PDB file of C-alpha atoms in Angstrom:
ATOM      1  CA  MET A 279      89.051 114.551 129.482  1.00  0.00           C
ATOM      2  CA  GLU A 280      91.915 114.088 131.916  1.00  0.00           C
ATOM      3  CA  ILE A 281      95.190 115.891 131.187  1.00  0.00           C
ATOM      4  CA  GLU A 282      98.316 113.756 131.616  1.00  0.00           C
ATOM      5  CA  ASN A 283     100.859 115.222 134.009  1.00  0.00           C
ATOM      6  CA  THR A 284     104.003 114.468 132.015  1.00  0.00           C
ATOM      7  CA  ALA A 285     107.403 116.032 132.706  1.00  0.00           C
ATOM      8  CA  PRO A 286     108.814 117.925 129.689  1.00  0.00           C
ATOM      9  CA  GLU A 287     111.779 115.582 129.347  1.00  0.00           C
ATOM     10  CA  GLU A 288     109.413 112.581 129.314  1.00  0.00           C
ATOM     11  CA  ILE A 289     107.026 113.775 126.606  1.00  0.00           C
ATOM     12  CA  GLU A 290     108.765 112.073 123.680  1.00  0.00           C
ATOM     13  CA  LYS A 291     109.187 108.830 125.614  1.00  0.00           C
ATOM     14  CA  ARG A 292     105.499 108.894 126.572  1.00  0.00           C
ATOM     15  CA  SER A 293     104.525 109.603 122.975  1.00  0.00           C
ATOM     16  CA  PHE A 294     106.327 106.484 121.799  1.00  0.00           C
ATOM     17  CA  GLU A 295     104.674 104.464 124.552  1.00  0.00           C
ATOM     18  CA  ILE A 296     101.258 105.629 123.306  1.00  0.00           C
ATOM     19  CA  ILE A 297     102.216 104.752 119.718  1.00  0.00           C
ATOM     20  CA  THR A 298     103.340 101.274 120.790  1.00  0.00           C
ATOM     21  CA  GLU A 299     100.117 100.732 122.747  1.00  0.00           C
ATOM     22  CA  GLU A 300      97.935 101.843 119.846  1.00  0.00           C
ATOM     23  CA  LEU A 301      99.785  99.653 117.355  1.00  0.00           C
ATOM     24  CA  LYS A 302      99.202  96.722 119.684  1.00  0.00           C
ATOM     25  CA  ARG A 303      95.483  97.529 119.926  1.00  0.00           C
ATOM     26  CA  ARG A 304      95.316  97.603 116.139  1.00  0.00           C
ATOM     27  CA  GLY A 305      96.978  94.199 115.965  1.00  0.00           C
ATOM     28  CA  ILE A 306     100.000  95.570 114.108  1.00  0.00           C
ATOM     29  CA  ASP A 307     103.306  93.797 114.757  1.00  0.00           C
ATOM     30  CA  LEU A 308     106.157  95.736 113.150  1.00  0.00           C
ATOM     31  CA  PRO A 309     109.375  94.066 111.953  1.00  0.00           C
ATOM     32  CA  LYS A 310     112.017  94.659 114.602  1.00  0.00           C
ATOM     33  CA  GLU A 311     114.554  96.548 112.482  1.00  0.00           C
ATOM     34  CA  GLN A 312     111.884  98.685 110.809  1.00  0.00           C
ATOM     35  CA  ALA A 313     109.930  99.525 113.963  1.00  0.00           C
ATOM     36  CA  PRO A 314     112.033 102.532 115.111  1.00  0.00           C
ATOM     37  CA  ILE A 315     111.662 104.160 111.690  1.00  0.00           C
ATOM     38  CA  ILE A 316     107.935 103.513 111.332  1.00  0.00           C
ATOM     39  CA  LYS A 317     107.221 104.670 114.884  1.00  0.00           C
ATOM     40  CA  ARG A 318     109.184 107.894 114.369  1.00  0.00           C
ATOM     41  CA  CYS A 319     107.196 108.609 111.186  1.00  0.00           C
ATOM     42  CA  ILE A 320     103.998 108.116 113.168  1.00  0.00           C
ATOM     43  CA  HIS A 321     105.382 110.309 115.958  1.00  0.00           C
ATOM     44  CA  THR A 322     106.214 113.064 113.457  1.00  0.00           C
ATOM     45  CA  SER A 323     102.870 112.961 111.651  1.00  0.00           C
ATOM     46  CA  ALA A 324     100.373 111.385 114.115  1.00  0.00           C
ATOM     47  CA  ASP A 325      99.418 109.255 111.095  1.00  0.00           C
ATOM     48  CA  PHE A 326      99.220 105.516 111.685  1.00  0.00           C
ATOM     49  CA  ASP A 327      98.973 104.872 107.944  1.00  0.00           C
ATOM     50  CA  TYR A 328     102.779 104.808 107.948  1.00  0.00           C
ATOM     51  CA  ALA A 329     102.569 101.424 109.656  1.00  0.00           C
ATOM     52  CA  GLY A 330     101.303 100.086 106.354  1.00  0.00           C
ATOM     53  CA  ASN A 331     102.591 102.335 103.600  1.00  0.00           C
ATOM     54  CA  LEU A 332     106.347 102.351 104.231  1.00  0.00           C
ATOM     55  CA  ALA A 333     108.083  99.928 101.890  1.00  0.00           C
ATOM     56  CA  PHE A 334     111.594  98.689 102.660  1.00  0.00           C
ATOM     57  CA  SER A 335     113.862  96.926 100.208  1.00  0.00           C
ATOM     58  CA  GLU A 336     115.613  93.819 101.489  1.00  0.00           C
ATOM     59  CA  ARG A 337     118.097  94.670 104.294  1.00  0.00           C
ATOM     60  CA  ALA A 338     117.590  98.406 103.625  1.00  0.00           C
ATOM     61  CA  VAL A 339     117.981  99.371 107.276  1.00  0.00           C
ATOM     62  CA  GLU A 340     121.068  97.217 107.772  1.00  0.00           C
ATOM     63  CA  LYS A 341     122.710  98.639 104.652  1.00  0.00           C
ATOM     64  CA  ALA A 342     121.830 102.217 105.602  1.00  0.00           C
ATOM     65  CA  LEU A 343     123.274 101.860 109.092  1.00  0.00           C
ATOM     66  CA  ASP A 344     126.462 100.382 107.651  1.00  0.00           C
ATOM     67  CA  ALA A 345     126.745 103.294 105.222  1.00  0.00           C
ATOM     68  CA  ILE A 346     126.307 105.879 107.985  1.00  0.00           C
ATOM     69  CA  ARG A 347     128.882 104.128 110.175  1.00  0.00           C
ATOM     70  CA  ASN A 348     131.293 104.408 107.263  1.00  0.00           C
ATOM     71  CA  GLY A 349     130.824 108.130 106.717  1.00  0.00           C
ATOM     72  CA  ALA A 350     127.951 108.389 104.247  1.00  0.00           C
ATOM     73  CA  SER A 351     126.527 111.860 103.667  1.00  0.00           C
ATOM     74  CA  ILE A 352     122.882 112.773 103.071  1.00  0.00           C
ATOM     75  CA  VAL A 353     121.508 114.779 100.132  1.00  0.00           C
ATOM     76  CA  THR A 354     118.068 116.328 100.597  1.00  0.00           C
ATOM     77  CA  ASP A 355     115.742 118.090  98.171  1.00  0.00           C
ATOM     78  CA  THR A 356     114.686 120.883 100.562  1.00  0.00           C
ATOM     79  CA  GLN A 357     116.316 123.192 103.065  1.00  0.00           C
ATOM     80  CA  MET A 358     113.535 122.203 105.471  1.00  0.00           C
ATOM     81  CA  GLY A 359     114.612 118.574 105.234  1.00  0.00           C
ATOM     82  CA  ARG A 360     118.247 119.544 105.709  1.00  0.00           C
ATOM     83  CA  SER A 361     117.386 121.622 108.783  1.00  0.00           C
ATOM     84  CA  GLY A 362     115.446 118.755 110.334  1.00  0.00           C
ATOM     85  CA  ILE A 363     118.282 116.215 110.207  1.00  0.00           C
ATOM     86  CA  ASN A 364     120.465 115.876 113.290  1.00  0.00           C
ATOM     87  CA  ARG A 365     123.680 117.024 111.652  1.00  0.00           C
ATOM     88  CA  GLY A 366     125.722 116.781 114.846  1.00  0.00           C
ATOM     89  CA  CYS A 367     124.906 113.107 115.132  1.00  0.00           C
ATOM     90  CA  LEU A 368     125.737 112.444 111.480  1.00  0.00           C
ATOM     91  CA  GLU A 369     129.006 114.378 111.686  1.00  0.00           C
ATOM     92  CA  ARG A 370     130.196 112.102 114.479  1.00  0.00           C
ATOM     93  CA  PHE A 371     130.353 109.363 111.854  1.00  0.00           C
ATOM     94  CA  GLY A 372     132.050 111.637 109.313  1.00  0.00           C
ATOM     95  CA  GLY A 373     129.011 112.476 107.166  1.00  0.00           C
ATOM     96  CA  LYS A 374     127.528 115.783 106.036  1.00  0.00           C
ATOM     97  CA  VAL A 375     124.079 116.985 104.979  1.00  0.00           C
ATOM     98  CA  TYR A 376     123.769 118.641 101.574  1.00  0.00           C
ATOM     99  CA  CYS A 377     120.965 120.579  99.917  1.00  0.00           C
ATOM    100  CA  PHE A 378     121.773 122.250  96.607  1.00  0.00           C
ATOM    101  CA  MET A 379     118.347 123.752  95.920  1.00  0.00           C
ATOM    102  CA  SER A 380     119.435 127.342  96.689  1.00  0.00           C
ATOM    103  CA  ASP A 381     122.743 127.173  94.812  1.00  0.00           C
ATOM    104  CA  GLU A 382     123.146 129.666  91.975  1.00  0.00           C
ATOM    105  CA  ASP A 383     124.683 127.104  89.627  1.00  0.00           C
ATOM    106  CA  VAL A 384     121.716 124.796  90.201  1.00  0.00           C
ATOM    107  CA  ALA A 385     119.293 127.612  89.352  1.00  0.00           C
ATOM    108  CA  ARG A 386     121.268 128.368  86.169  1.00  0.00           C
ATOM    109  CA  GLU A 387     121.356 124.751  85.043  1.00  0.00           C
ATOM    110  CA  ALA A 388     117.654 124.276  85.718  1.00  0.00           C
ATOM    111  CA  LYS A 389     116.792 127.361  83.676  1.00  0.00           C
ATOM    112  CA  LYS A 390     119.145 126.428  80.846  1.00  0.00           C
ATOM    113  CA  ASN A 391     117.799 122.872  80.604  1.00  0.00           C
ATOM    114  CA  GLY A 392     114.154 123.669  81.316  1.00  0.00           C
ATOM    115  CA  THR A 393     114.053 121.393  84.357  1.00  0.00           C
ATOM    116  CA  THR A 394     113.263 121.808  88.030  1.00  0.00           C
ATOM    117  CA  ARG A 395     115.957 122.761  90.519  1.00  0.00           C
ATOM    118  CA  ALA A 396     115.420 119.362  92.105  1.00  0.00           C
ATOM    119  CA  VAL A 397     116.578 117.695  88.887  1.00  0.00           C
ATOM    120  CA  ALA A 398     119.619 119.951  88.674  1.00  0.00           C
ATOM    121  CA  SER A 399     120.357 119.208  92.338  1.00  0.00           C
ATOM    122  CA  MET A 400     120.481 115.483  91.667  1.00  0.00           C
ATOM    123  CA  ASP A 401     122.829 116.097  88.743  1.00  0.00           C
ATOM    124  CA  LYS A 402     125.086 118.163  90.991  1.00  0.00           C
ATOM    125  CA  ALA A 403     125.109 115.401  93.588  1.00  0.00           C
ATOM    126  CA  CYS A 404     126.709 113.124  90.983  1.00  0.00           C
ATOM    127  CA  GLY A 405     129.868 115.181  91.427  1.00  0.00           C
ATOM    128  CA  LEU A 406     130.212 114.271  95.100  1.00  0.00           C
ATOM    129  CA  LYS A 407     132.857 111.627  95.637  1.00  0.00           C
ATOM    130  CA  GLU A 408     131.224 110.228  98.761  1.00  0.00           C
ATOM    131  CA  ARG A 409     128.876 107.498  99.836  1.00  0.00           C
ATOM    132  CA  LEU A 410     125.438 109.100  99.571  1.00  0.00           C
ATOM    133  CA  ILE A 411     121.980 108.657 101.035  1.00  0.00           C
ATOM    134  CA  PHE A 412     119.225 110.614  99.274  1.00  0.00           C
ATOM    135  CA  ALA A 413     116.311 111.893 101.351  1.00  0.00           C
ATOM    136  CA  VAL A 414     113.573 113.195  99.037  1.00  0.00           C
ATOM    137  CA  GLY A 415     110.482 114.574 100.752  1.00  0.00           C
ATOM    138  CA  ASN A 416     109.152 117.165  98.347  1.00  0.00           C
ATOM    139  CA  ALA A 417     110.075 116.818  94.678  1.00  0.00           C
ATOM    140  CA  PRO A 418     109.009 113.779  92.645  1.00  0.00           C
ATOM    141  CA  THR A 419     111.214 115.112  89.836  1.00  0.00           C
ATOM    142  CA  ALA A 420     114.209 114.438  92.102  1.00  0.00           C
ATOM    143  CA  LEU A 421     113.195 110.780  92.399  1.00  0.00           C
ATOM    144  CA  ILE A 422     112.609 110.489  88.660  1.00  0.00           C
ATOM    145  CA  ARG A 423     116.053 111.964  87.948  1.00  0.00           C
ATOM    146  CA  LEU A 424     117.670 109.682  90.517  1.00  0.00           C
ATOM    147  CA  TYR A 425     116.084 106.700  88.787  1.00  0.00           C
ATOM    148  CA  GLU A 426     117.499 107.863  85.449  1.00  0.00           C
ATOM    149  CA  LEU A 427     120.975 108.474  86.900  1.00  0.00           C
ATOM    150  CA  ILE A 428     121.009 105.025  88.476  1.00  0.00           C
ATOM    151  CA  ARG A 429     119.940 103.355  85.236  1.00  0.00           C
ATOM    152  CA  GLU A 430     122.666 105.320  83.429  1.00  0.00           C
ATOM    153  CA  GLU A 431     125.157 104.028  86.065  1.00  0.00           C
ATOM    154  CA  ARG A 432     126.182 107.575  86.921  1.00  0.00           C
ATOM    155  CA  ILE A 433     125.362 107.226  90.605  1.00  0.00           C
ATOM    156  CA  ARG A 434     124.980 104.414  93.101  1.00  0.00           C
ATOM    157  CA  PRO A 435     123.143 105.551  96.260  1.00  0.00           C
ATOM    158  CA  GLU A 436     123.610 103.750  99.549  1.00  0.00           C
ATOM    159  CA  LEU A 437     119.891 104.383 100.204  1.00  0.00           C
ATOM    160  CA  ILE A 438     117.019 106.332  98.696  1.00  0.00           C
ATOM    161  CA  ILE A 439     114.412 107.680 101.099  1.00  0.00           C
ATOM    162  CA  GLY A 440     111.557 108.382  98.706  1.00  0.00           C
ATOM    163  CA  VAL A 441     108.749 110.189 100.492  1.00  0.00           C
ATOM    164  CA  PRO A 442     107.629 113.178  98.390  1.00  0.00           C
ATOM    165  CA  VAL A 443     104.135 114.396  99.188  1.00  0.00           C
ATOM    166  CA  GLY A 444     101.522 115.585  96.740  1.00  0.00           C
ATOM    167  CA  PHE A 445      99.589 114.718  93.608  1.00  0.00           C
ATOM    168  CA  VAL A 446     101.530 115.324  90.372  1.00  0.00           C
ATOM    169  CA  ASN A 447     103.820 112.372  89.512  1.00  0.00           C
ATOM    170  CA  VAL A 448     104.242 111.559  93.204  1.00  0.00           C
ATOM    171  CA  VAL A 449     102.973 107.981  93.049  1.00  0.00           C
ATOM    172  CA  GLN A 450     104.650 107.373  89.689  1.00  0.00           C
ATOM    173  CA  SER A 451     108.045 108.574  90.928  1.00  0.00           C
ATOM    174  CA  LYS A 452     107.848 106.302  93.954  1.00  0.00           C
ATOM    175  CA  GLU A 453     106.941 103.337  91.771  1.00  0.00           C
ATOM    176  CA  LEU A 454     110.116 103.919  89.742  1.00  0.00           C
ATOM    177  CA  ILE A 455     112.232 103.647  92.892  1.00  0.00           C
ATOM    178  CA  LEU A 456     110.312 100.571  94.026  1.00  0.00           C
ATOM    179  CA  SER A 457     111.210  98.939  90.702  1.00  0.00           C
ATOM    180  CA  LEU A 458     114.959  99.186  91.359  1.00  0.00           C
ATOM    181  CA  SER A 459     116.316  95.782  92.277  1.00  0.00           C
ATOM    182  CA  ASP A 460     119.860  96.818  93.195  1.00  0.00           C
ATOM    183  CA  THR A 461     119.286 100.060  95.146  1.00  0.00           C
ATOM    184  CA  PRO A 462     118.283 100.071  98.836  1.00  0.00           C
ATOM    185  CA  TYR A 463     115.179 102.163  99.485  1.00  0.00           C
ATOM    186  CA  ILE A 464     112.607 103.249 102.042  1.00  0.00           C
ATOM    187  CA  VAL A 465     109.541 104.535 100.202  1.00  0.00           C
ATOM    188  CA  ALA A 466     106.200 105.863 101.439  1.00  0.00           C
ATOM    189  CA  LYS A 467     103.772 104.356  98.957  1.00  0.00           C
ATOM    190  CA  GLY A 468     100.942 106.592  97.789  1.00  0.00           C
ATOM    191  CA  ARG A 469     100.629 110.357  98.123  1.00  0.00           C
ATOM    192  CA  LYS A 470     101.777 110.837 101.699  1.00  0.00           C
ATOM    193  CA  GLY A 471     105.185 112.008 102.844  1.00  0.00           C
ATOM    194  CA  GLY A 472     106.946 115.338 103.185  1.00  0.00           C
ATOM    195  CA  SER A 473     110.277 116.889 104.102  1.00  0.00           C
ATOM    196  CA  ASN A 474     109.528 116.303 107.780  1.00  0.00           C
ATOM    197  CA  ILE A 475     109.076 112.588 107.101  1.00  0.00           C
ATOM    198  CA  ALA A 476     112.290 112.438 105.066  1.00  0.00           C
ATOM    199  CA  ALA A 477     114.186 114.078 107.938  1.00  0.00           C
ATOM    200  CA  CYS A 478     112.619 111.908 110.616  1.00  0.00           C
ATOM    201  CA  ILE A 479     113.596 108.711 108.747  1.00  0.00           C
ATOM    202  CA  CYS A 480     117.178 109.983 108.612  1.00  0.00           C
ATOM    203  CA  ASN A 481     117.068 110.752 112.326  1.00  0.00           C
ATOM    204  CA  ALA A 482     115.544 107.379 113.164  1.00  0.00           C
ATOM    205  CA  LEU A 483     118.508 105.706 111.449  1.00  0.00           C
ATOM    206  CA  LEU A 484     120.962 107.958 113.276  1.00  0.00           C
ATOM    207  CA  TYR A 485     119.342 107.314 116.662  1.00  0.00           C
ATOM    208  CA  MET A 486     119.518 103.555 116.028  1.00  0.00           C
ATOM    209  CA  LEU A 487     123.303 103.951 116.079  1.00  0.00           C
TER     210      LEU A 487
END
């Protein structure tokens, strides 16, 4: 097998070229506005299933980009997801990245109410007086709580990135978000996802700007 002689600064560019070539060989033609997001998920995971399992609500990308331009912040359900988002890029538009999972008050509320910290984190996010994008890559309970908060009209996200990975209530939580008719979403249908995928979708949106 021949080793490609690729300069370090060209590796990412070459990776995306390979992804584009393979999608073409598979006969997959991605929607123009969704293509940068889907390709970055494939780049992050080397999993071409994302070409078929990412679901976008109508004008989700357009609405997300508009929200970021107007200073929206991002709430994640893991410190790993928070660390993976290009905060410098987001801050140029006036947004911040939040993760409340390690906060003492979140731990107290979760224990008092018998819930997960992810649930308590979503409740805490309701107190933020900002435009918010939620990037959930780990905890289906965060998605379930978001669904409840939206139905209770306590929060109105600019976008929900619903990509938790796993087996327990993962598919069910994603189906709840897919059922929302008035909330923009990007959801990885099925069991696949992860904090790295949540972060890379955020970054794909930022790099589109």
